[in-house]
Coordinates of C-alpha atoms and ligand atoms in Angstrom, one line a residue:
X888 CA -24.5 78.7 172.5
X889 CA -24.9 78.7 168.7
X890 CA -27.5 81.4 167.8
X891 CA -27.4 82.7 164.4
X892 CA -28.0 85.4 162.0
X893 CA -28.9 84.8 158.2
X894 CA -29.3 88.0 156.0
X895 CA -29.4 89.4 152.9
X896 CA -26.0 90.1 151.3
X897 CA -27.1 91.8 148.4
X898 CA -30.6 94.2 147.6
X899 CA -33.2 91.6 148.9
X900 CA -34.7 88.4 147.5
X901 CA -31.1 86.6 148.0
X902 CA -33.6 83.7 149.2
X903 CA -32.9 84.1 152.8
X904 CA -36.8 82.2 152.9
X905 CA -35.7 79.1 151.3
X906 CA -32.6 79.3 153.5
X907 CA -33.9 79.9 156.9
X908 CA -36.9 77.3 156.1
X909 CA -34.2 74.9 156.2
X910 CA -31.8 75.5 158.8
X911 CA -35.2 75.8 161.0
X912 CA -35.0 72.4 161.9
X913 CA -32.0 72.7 164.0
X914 CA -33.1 75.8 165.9
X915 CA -35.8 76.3 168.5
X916 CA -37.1 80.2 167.7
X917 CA -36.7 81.8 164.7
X918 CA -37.0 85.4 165.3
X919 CA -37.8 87.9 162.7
X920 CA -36.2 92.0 163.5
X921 CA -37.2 94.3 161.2
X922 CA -39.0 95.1 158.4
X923 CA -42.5 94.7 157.9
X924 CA -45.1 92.7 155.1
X925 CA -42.3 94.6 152.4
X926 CA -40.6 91.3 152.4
X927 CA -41.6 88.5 150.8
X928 CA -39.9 85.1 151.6
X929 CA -40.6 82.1 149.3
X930 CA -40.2 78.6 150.7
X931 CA -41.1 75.4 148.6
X932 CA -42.3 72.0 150.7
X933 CA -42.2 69.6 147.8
X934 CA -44.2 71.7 144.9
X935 CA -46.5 73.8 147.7
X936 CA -45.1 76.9 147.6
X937 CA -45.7 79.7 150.3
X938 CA -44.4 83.2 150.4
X939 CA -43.7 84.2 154.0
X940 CA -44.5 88.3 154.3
X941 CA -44.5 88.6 157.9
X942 CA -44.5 85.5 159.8
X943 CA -40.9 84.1 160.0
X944 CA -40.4 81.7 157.4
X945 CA -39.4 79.3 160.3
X946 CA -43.2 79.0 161.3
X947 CA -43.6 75.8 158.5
X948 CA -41.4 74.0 160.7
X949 CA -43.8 71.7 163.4
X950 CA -42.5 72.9 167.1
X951 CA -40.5 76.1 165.8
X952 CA -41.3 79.2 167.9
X953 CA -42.0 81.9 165.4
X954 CA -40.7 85.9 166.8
X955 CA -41.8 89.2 165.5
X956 CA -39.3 91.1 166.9
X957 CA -39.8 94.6 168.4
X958 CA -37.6 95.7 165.4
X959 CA -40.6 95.0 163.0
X960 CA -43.2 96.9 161.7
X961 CA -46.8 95.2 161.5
X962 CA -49.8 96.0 159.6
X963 CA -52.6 93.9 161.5
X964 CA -54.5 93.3 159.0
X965 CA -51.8 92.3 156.7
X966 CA -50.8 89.9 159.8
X967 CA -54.2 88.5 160.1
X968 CA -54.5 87.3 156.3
X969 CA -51.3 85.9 156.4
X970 CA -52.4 83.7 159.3
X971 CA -55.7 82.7 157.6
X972 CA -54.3 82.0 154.2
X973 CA -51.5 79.8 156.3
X974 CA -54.1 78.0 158.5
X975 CA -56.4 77.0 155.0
X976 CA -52.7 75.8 153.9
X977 CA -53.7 73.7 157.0
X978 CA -50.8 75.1 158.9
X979 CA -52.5 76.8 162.0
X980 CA -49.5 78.8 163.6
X981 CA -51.5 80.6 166.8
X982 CA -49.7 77.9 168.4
X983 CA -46.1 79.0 167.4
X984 CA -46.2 82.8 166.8
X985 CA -45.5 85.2 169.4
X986 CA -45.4 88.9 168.8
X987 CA -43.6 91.6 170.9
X988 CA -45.6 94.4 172.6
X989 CA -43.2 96.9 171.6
X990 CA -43.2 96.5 167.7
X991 CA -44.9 99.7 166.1
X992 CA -48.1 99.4 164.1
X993 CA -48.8 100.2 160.7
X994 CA -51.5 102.2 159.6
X995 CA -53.7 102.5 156.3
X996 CA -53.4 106.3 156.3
X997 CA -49.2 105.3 156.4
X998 CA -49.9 104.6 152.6
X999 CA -50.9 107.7 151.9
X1000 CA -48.6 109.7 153.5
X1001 CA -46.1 107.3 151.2
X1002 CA -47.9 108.0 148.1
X1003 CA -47.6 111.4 149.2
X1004 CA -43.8 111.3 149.3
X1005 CA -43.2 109.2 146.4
X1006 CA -45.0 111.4 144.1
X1007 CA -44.4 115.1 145.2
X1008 CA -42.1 117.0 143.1
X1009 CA -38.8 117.1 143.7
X1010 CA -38.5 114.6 146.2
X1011 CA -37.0 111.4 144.6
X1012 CA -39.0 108.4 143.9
X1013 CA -37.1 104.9 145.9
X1014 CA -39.6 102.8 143.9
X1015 CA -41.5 101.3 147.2
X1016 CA -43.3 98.4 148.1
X1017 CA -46.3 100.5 149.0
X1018 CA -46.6 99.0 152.1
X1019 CA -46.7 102.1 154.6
X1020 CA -43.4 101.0 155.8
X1021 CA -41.5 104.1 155.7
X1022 CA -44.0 106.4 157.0
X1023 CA -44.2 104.0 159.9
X1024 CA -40.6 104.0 160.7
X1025 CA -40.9 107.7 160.5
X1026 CA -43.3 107.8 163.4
X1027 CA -41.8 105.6 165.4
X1028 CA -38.2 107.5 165.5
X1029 CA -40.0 110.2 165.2
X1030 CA -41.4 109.3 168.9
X1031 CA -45.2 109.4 167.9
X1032 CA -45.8 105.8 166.7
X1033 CA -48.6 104.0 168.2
X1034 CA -46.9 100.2 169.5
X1035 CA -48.9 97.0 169.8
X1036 CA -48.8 97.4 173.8
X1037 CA -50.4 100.4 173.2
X1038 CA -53.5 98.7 171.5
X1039 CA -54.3 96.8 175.0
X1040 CA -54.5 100.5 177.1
X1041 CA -57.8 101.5 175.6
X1042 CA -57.9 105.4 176.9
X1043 CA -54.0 105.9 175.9
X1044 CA -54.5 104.4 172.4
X1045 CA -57.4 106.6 171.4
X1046 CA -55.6 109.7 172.9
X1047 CA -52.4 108.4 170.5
X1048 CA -54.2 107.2 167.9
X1049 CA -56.2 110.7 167.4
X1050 CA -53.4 112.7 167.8
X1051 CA -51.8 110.9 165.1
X1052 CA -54.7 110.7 162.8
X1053 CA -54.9 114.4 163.0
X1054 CA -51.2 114.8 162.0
X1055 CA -52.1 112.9 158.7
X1056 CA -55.3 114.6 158.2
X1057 CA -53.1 118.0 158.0
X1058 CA -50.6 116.8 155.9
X1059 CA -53.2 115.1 153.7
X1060 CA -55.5 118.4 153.1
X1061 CA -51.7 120.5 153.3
X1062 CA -50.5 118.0 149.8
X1063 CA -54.2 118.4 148.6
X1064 CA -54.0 114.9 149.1
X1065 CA -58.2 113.9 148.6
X1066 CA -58.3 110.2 149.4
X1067 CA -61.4 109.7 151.6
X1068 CA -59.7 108.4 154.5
X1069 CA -62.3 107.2 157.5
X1070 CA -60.1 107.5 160.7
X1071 CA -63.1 106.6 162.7
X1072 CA -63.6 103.4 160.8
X1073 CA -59.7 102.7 161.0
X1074 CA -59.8 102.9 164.5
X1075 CA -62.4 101.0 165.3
X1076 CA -61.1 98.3 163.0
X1077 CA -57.8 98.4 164.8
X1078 CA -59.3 97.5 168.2
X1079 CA -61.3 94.6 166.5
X1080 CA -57.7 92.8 165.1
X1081 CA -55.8 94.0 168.5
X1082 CA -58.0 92.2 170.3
X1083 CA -57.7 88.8 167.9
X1084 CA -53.9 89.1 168.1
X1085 CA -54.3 89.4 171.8
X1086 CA -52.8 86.5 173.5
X1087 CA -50.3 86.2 171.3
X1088 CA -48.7 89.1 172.4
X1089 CA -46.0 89.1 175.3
X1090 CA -42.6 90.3 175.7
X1091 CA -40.5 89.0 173.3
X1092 CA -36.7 90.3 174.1
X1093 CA -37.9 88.3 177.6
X1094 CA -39.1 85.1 175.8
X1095 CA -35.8 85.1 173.3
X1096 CA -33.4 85.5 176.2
X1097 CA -35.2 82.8 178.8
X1098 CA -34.9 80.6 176.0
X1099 CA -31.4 81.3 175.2
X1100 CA -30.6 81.1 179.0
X1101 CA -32.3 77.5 179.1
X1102 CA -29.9 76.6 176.0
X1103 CA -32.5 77.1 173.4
X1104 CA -31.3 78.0 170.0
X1105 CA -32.0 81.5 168.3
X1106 CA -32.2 81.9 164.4
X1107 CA -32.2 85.5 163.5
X1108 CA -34.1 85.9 160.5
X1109 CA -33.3 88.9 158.5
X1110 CA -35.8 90.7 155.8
X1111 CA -34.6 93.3 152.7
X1112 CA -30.6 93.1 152.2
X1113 CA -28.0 94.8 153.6
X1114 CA -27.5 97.4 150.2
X1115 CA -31.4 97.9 151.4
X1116 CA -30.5 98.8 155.4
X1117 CA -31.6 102.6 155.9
X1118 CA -27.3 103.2 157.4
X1119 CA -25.5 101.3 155.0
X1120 CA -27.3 100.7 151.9
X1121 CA -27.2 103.1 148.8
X1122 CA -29.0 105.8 150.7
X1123 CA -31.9 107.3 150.0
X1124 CA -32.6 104.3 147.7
X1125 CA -33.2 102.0 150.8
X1126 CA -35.7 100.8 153.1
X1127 CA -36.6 102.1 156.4
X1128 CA -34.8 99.4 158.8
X1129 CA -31.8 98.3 160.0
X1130 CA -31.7 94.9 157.7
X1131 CA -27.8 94.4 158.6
X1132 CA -26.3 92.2 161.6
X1133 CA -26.8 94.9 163.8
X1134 CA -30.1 94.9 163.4
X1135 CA -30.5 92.0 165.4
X1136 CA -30.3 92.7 168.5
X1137 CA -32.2 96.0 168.6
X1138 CA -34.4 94.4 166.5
X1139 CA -35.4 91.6 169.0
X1140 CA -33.7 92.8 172.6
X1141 CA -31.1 89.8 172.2
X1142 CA -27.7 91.4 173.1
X1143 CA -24.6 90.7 170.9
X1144 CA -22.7 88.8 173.4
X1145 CA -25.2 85.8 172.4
X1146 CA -24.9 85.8 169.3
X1147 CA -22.5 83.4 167.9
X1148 CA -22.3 84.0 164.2
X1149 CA -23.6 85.6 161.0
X1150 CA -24.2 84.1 157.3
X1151 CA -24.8 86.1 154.6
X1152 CA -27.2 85.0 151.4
X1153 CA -26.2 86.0 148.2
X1154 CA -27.5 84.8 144.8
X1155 CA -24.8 83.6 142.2
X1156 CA -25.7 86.9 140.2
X1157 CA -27.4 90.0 141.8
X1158 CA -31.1 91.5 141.2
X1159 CA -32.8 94.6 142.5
X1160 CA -36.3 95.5 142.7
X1161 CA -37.1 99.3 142.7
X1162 CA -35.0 102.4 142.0
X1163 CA -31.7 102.9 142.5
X1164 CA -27.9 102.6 141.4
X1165 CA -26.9 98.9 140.2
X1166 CA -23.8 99.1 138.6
X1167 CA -23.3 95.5 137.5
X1168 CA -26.9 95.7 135.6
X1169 CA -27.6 93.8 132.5
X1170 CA -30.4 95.3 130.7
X1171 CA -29.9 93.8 127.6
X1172 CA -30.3 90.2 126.5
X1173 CA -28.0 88.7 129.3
X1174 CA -30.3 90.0 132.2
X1175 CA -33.4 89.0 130.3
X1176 CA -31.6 85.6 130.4
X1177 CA -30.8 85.5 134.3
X1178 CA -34.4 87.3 134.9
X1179 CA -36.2 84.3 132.6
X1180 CA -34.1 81.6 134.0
X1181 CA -34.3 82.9 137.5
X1182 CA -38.1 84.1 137.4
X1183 CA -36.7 87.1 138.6
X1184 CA -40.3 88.9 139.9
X1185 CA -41.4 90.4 143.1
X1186 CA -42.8 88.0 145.4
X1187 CA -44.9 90.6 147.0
X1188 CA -45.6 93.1 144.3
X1189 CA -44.7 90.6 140.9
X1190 CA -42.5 93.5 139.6
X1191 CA -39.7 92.4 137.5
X1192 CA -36.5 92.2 138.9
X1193 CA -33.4 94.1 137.8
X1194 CA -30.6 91.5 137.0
X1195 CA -26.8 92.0 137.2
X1196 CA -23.4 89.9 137.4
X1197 CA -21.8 89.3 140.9
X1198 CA -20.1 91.9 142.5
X1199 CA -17.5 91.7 144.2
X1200 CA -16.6 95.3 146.0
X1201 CA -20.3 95.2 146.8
X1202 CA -20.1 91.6 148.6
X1203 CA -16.7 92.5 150.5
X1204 CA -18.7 95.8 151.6
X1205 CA -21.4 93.7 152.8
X1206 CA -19.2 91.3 154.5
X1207 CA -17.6 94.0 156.4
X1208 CA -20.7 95.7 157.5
X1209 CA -22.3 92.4 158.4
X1210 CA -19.0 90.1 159.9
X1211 CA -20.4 86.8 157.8
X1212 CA -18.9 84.1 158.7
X1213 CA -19.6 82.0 155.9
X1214 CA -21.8 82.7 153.1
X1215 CA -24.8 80.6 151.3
X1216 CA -24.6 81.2 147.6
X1217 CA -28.2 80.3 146.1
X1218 CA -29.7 80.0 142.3
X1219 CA -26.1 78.6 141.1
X1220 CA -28.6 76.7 138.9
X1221 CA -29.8 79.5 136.7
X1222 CA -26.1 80.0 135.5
X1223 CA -26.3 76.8 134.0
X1224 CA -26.3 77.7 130.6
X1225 CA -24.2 80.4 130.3
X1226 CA -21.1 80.1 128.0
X1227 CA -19.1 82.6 130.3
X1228 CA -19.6 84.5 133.3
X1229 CA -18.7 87.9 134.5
X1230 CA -17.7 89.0 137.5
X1231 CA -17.1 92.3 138.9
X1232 CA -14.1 92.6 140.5
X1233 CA -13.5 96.2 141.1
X1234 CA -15.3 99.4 140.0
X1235 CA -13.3 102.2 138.3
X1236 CA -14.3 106.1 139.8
X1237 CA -12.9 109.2 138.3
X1238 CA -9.6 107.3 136.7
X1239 CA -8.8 105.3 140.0
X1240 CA -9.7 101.4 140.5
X1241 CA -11.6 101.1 143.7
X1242 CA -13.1 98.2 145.9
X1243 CA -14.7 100.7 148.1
X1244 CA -17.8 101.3 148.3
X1245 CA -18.7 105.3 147.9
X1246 CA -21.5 106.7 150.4
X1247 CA -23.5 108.4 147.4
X1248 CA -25.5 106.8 144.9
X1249 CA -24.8 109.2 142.6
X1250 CA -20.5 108.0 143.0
X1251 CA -22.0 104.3 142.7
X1252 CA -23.8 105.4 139.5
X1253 CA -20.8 106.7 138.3
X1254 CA -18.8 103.6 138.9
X1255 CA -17.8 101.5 136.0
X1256 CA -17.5 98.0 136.7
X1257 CA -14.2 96.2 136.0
X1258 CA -15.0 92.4 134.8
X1259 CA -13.3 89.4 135.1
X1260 CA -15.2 86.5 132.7
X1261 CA -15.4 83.0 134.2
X1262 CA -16.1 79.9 131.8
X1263 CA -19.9 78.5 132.1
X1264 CA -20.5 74.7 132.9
X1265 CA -23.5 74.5 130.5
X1266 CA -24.9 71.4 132.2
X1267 CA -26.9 71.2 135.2
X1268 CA -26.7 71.7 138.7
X1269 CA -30.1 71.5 139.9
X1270 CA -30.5 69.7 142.9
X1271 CA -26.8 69.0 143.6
X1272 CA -26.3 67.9 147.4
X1273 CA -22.8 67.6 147.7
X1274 CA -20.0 70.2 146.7
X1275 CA -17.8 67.5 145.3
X1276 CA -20.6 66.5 142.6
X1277 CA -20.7 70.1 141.4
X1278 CA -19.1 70.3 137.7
X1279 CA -15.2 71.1 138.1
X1280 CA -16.3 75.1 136.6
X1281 CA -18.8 75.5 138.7
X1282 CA -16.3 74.9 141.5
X1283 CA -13.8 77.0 140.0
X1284 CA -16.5 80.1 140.2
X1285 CA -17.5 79.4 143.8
X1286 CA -13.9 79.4 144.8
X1287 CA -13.0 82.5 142.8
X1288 CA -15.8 84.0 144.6
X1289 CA -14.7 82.7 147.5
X1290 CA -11.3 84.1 147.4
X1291 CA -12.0 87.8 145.9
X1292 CA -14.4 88.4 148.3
X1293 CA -12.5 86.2 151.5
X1294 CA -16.0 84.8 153.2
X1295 CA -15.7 80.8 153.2
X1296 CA -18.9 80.1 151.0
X1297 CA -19.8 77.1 153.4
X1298 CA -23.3 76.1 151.0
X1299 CA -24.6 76.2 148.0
X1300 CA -28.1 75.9 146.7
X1301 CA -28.9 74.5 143.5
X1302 CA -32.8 74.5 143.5
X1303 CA -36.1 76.0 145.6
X1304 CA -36.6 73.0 147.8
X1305 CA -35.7 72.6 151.0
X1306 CA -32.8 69.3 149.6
X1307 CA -32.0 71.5 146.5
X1308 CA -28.8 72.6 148.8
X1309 CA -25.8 72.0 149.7
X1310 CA -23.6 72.5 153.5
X1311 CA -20.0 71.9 152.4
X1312 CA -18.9 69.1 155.2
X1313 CA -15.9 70.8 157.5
X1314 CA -16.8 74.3 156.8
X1315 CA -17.4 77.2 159.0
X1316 CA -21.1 77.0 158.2
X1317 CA -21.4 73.2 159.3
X1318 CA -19.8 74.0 162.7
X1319 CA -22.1 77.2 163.5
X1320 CA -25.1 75.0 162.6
X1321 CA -23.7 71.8 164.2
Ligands
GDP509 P1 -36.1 86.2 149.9 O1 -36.9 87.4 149.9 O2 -34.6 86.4 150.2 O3 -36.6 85.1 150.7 O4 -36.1 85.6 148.4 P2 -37.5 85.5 147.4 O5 -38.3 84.4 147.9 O6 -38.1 86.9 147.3 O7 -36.8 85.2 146.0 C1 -36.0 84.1 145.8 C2 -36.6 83.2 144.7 O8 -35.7 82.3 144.3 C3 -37.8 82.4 145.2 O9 -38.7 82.3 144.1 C4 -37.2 81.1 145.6 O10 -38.1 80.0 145.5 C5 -36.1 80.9 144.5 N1 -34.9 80.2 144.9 C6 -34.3 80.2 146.1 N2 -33.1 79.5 146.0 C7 -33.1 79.0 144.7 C8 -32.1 78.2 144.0 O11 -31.1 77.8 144.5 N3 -32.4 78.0 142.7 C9 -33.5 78.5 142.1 N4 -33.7 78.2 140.8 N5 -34.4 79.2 142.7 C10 -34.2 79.5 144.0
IMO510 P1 -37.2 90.6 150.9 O1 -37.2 90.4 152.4 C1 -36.3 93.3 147.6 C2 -37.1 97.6 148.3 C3 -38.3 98.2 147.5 C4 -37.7 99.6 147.3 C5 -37.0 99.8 148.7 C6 -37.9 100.6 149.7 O2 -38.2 89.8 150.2 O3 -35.8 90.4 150.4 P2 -40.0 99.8 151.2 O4 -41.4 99.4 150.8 O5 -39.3 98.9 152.0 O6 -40.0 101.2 151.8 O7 -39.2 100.0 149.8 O8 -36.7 98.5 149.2 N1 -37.5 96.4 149.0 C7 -37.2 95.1 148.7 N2 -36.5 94.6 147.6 N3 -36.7 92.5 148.6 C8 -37.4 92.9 149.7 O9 -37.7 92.1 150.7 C9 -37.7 94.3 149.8 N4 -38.3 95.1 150.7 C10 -38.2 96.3 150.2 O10 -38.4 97.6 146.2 O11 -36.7 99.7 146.4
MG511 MG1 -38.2 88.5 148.7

């Protein structure tokens, strides 16, 4: 049994698309668990680039099952243009994709009641994605969501579906909210895509753990980052799902007794897109560096990154929440040309050096970082395949990494395409994906 978990170590776009594209190839489903089209998951196949939203970023490879979990949220319209804009790539995945029957569905009136929340005074702004995610969470634990089996029971998904519209009509005219908001229209629209997504709905905890029972292999993907996970990331400043290893298996119905390991992504440095504490963040001339160098901007909403040094405390908080095994570290490349690199190796709080994380973000924006400063390599390493060819200091900052956060770092990638990487040979990594 070797089904695996890769997730974001760090506050999203770690490169967990470019990653999982890869290891596809060895697995037989890869199953996405929570989140909704808030994620956006680059993979390059020679200079094609796609951004995966969605759809698991497994789907590109021929014969991969694709799963959206229960876990996720999904707007279907959102769902349906992914699927065109993949089949004109002339990859037609209606073969591949299955969908569970208990994921919750996003509305259009779920982005209002966000805008609603993100602008009201006194509440504080997290900086969204603007994708309804939130509000759709909210219904679902708040035990009112409508679910994609529900779209298939005609009579019980108008009864749902107006109760619910009514809720949002009240809140709307209640903020003085005046969008002109056509709930008729919506609905009507909704049974049109339900019925196109149709048979590629089943139940998916069922299909995952026939597979797994047969000896197929699972590949967990995970969207957002673990500082992003609405439990343990810098709270309120998070997302609205369970993005750690956890998530998993409520996420997809897989239980924890088959699951066989966990790898973390983190980038070489760290970025953040939307509010919230950062306390390794660069906003001078070195972050314009690493955000230039990087192209550090949102692949779903093109907004610029924030750009910060490694941390430490943060990835050994991570690492405990999470239970990496090993850890992939991507963009080593756009360090290149740096003459020295920080780390953070501890934060200081009120006179006392830490590595604990605090549960507030106002503690973590009081935290002062305490750096350590690495030499640079200033030469390339783009497209490196093999650890050993890796210049002797940018070995020396992978293995301090290594040892002040204790996860193996068992690969390495060194570029956006899928050989751009590297699997160190005899490491914990190679054996979970052997
Ligand atoms: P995800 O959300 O975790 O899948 O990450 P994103 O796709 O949002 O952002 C990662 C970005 O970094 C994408 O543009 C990738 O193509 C790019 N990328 C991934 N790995 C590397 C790498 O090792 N080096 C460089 N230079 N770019 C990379
Ligand atoms: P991937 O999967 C980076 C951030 C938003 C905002 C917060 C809440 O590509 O790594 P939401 O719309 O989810 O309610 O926004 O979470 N966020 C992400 N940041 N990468 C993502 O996904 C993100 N998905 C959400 O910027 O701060
Ligand atoms: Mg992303």
């Amino acid at each position: 049994m070797s089904n695996v978990i890769v997730l974001g170590a760090q506050w999203g776009d770690e490169g967990k698309g470019k990653v999982v594209d890869l290891l596809a190839e060895r697995f037989d489903i890869v199953a996405r668990y929570q989140g909704g089209h808030n994620a956006g998951h680059t993979v390059f196949i020679g200079d094609r680039k796609f951004v995966l939203k969605l759809i698991p970023s497994g789907v590109l490879r021929p014969g991969v099952t694709a799963v959206i979990g229960n876990g996720v949220v999904i707007d279907l319209a959102a769902l349906l243009q992914e699927m065109d804009a993949l089949k004109a790539a002339g990859f037609d995945v209606t073969g591949q994709l299955r969908i569970s029957n208990r994921a919750h569905v996003i509305f259009p009136f779920h982005r209002l009641v966000e805008k609603m929340s993100e602008a009201r005074e006194n509440r504080i702004p997290i900086g969204t994605t603007q994708r309804g995610i939130g509000p759709c969470y909210e219904d679902k634990t708040g035990r009112r969501g409508i679910r994609v089996a529900d779209l298939f029971d005609p009579e019980a998904f108008r009864a749902l579906y107006d109760t619910l519209a009514e809720d949002k009509r009240t809140l709307a005219e209640t903020f003085k909210l005046h969008e002109p908001i056509d709930y008729a229209q919506i609905r009507h629209q909704t049974e049109q895509y339900a019925a196109q997504i149709r048979p590629l709905v089943c139940d998916t905890a069922k299909l995952l753990n026939g597979a797994i029972a047969q000896g197929k292999r699972v590949l967990f993907e995970g969207a957002q980052g673990t500082m992003l996970d609405v439990d343990h990331g810098t709270y309120p400043f998070v997302t609205s799902s369970s993005a750690t290893a956890g998530g998993a298996s409520t996420g997809t119905g897989v239980p924890p007794t088959k699951i066989s390991g966990v790898i973390g992504v983190s980038k070489a440095y760290i970025t953040r897109v939307g509010s919230g504490p950062f306390p390794t963040e660069s906003d001078g001339a070195a972050g314009d560096l690493l955000r230039r160098e990087g192209n550090e901007f949102g692949a779903v909403t093109g907004r610029p990154r924030r750009c910060g040094w490694f941390d430490v405390p943060l990835l050994g908080y991570t690492a405990m929440v999470n239970g990496f095994d090993t850890l992939m570290i991507t963009k080593l490349d756009v360090l290149d040309q740096l003459e020295e690199i920080p780390v953070c190796v501890r934060y200081r709080l009120s006179g006392a050096e830490t590595c604990e994380m605090p549960a507030t973000y106002r503690a973590l924006e009081a935290v002062e970082p305490v750096y350590e400063t690495l030499p640079g390599w200033r030469c390339s390493t783009r497209g490196i395949d093999r650890f050993e060819k890796l210049p002797d200091r940018a070995k020396a900052y992978l293995r301090f990494l290594e040892e002040r956060t204790g996860v193996e770092i068992g690969g390495v990638s060194t570029g956006p395409e899928r050989n751009e990487t590297i699997i160190r040979s005899g490491s914990r990594m190679e054996r979970l994906l052997a």
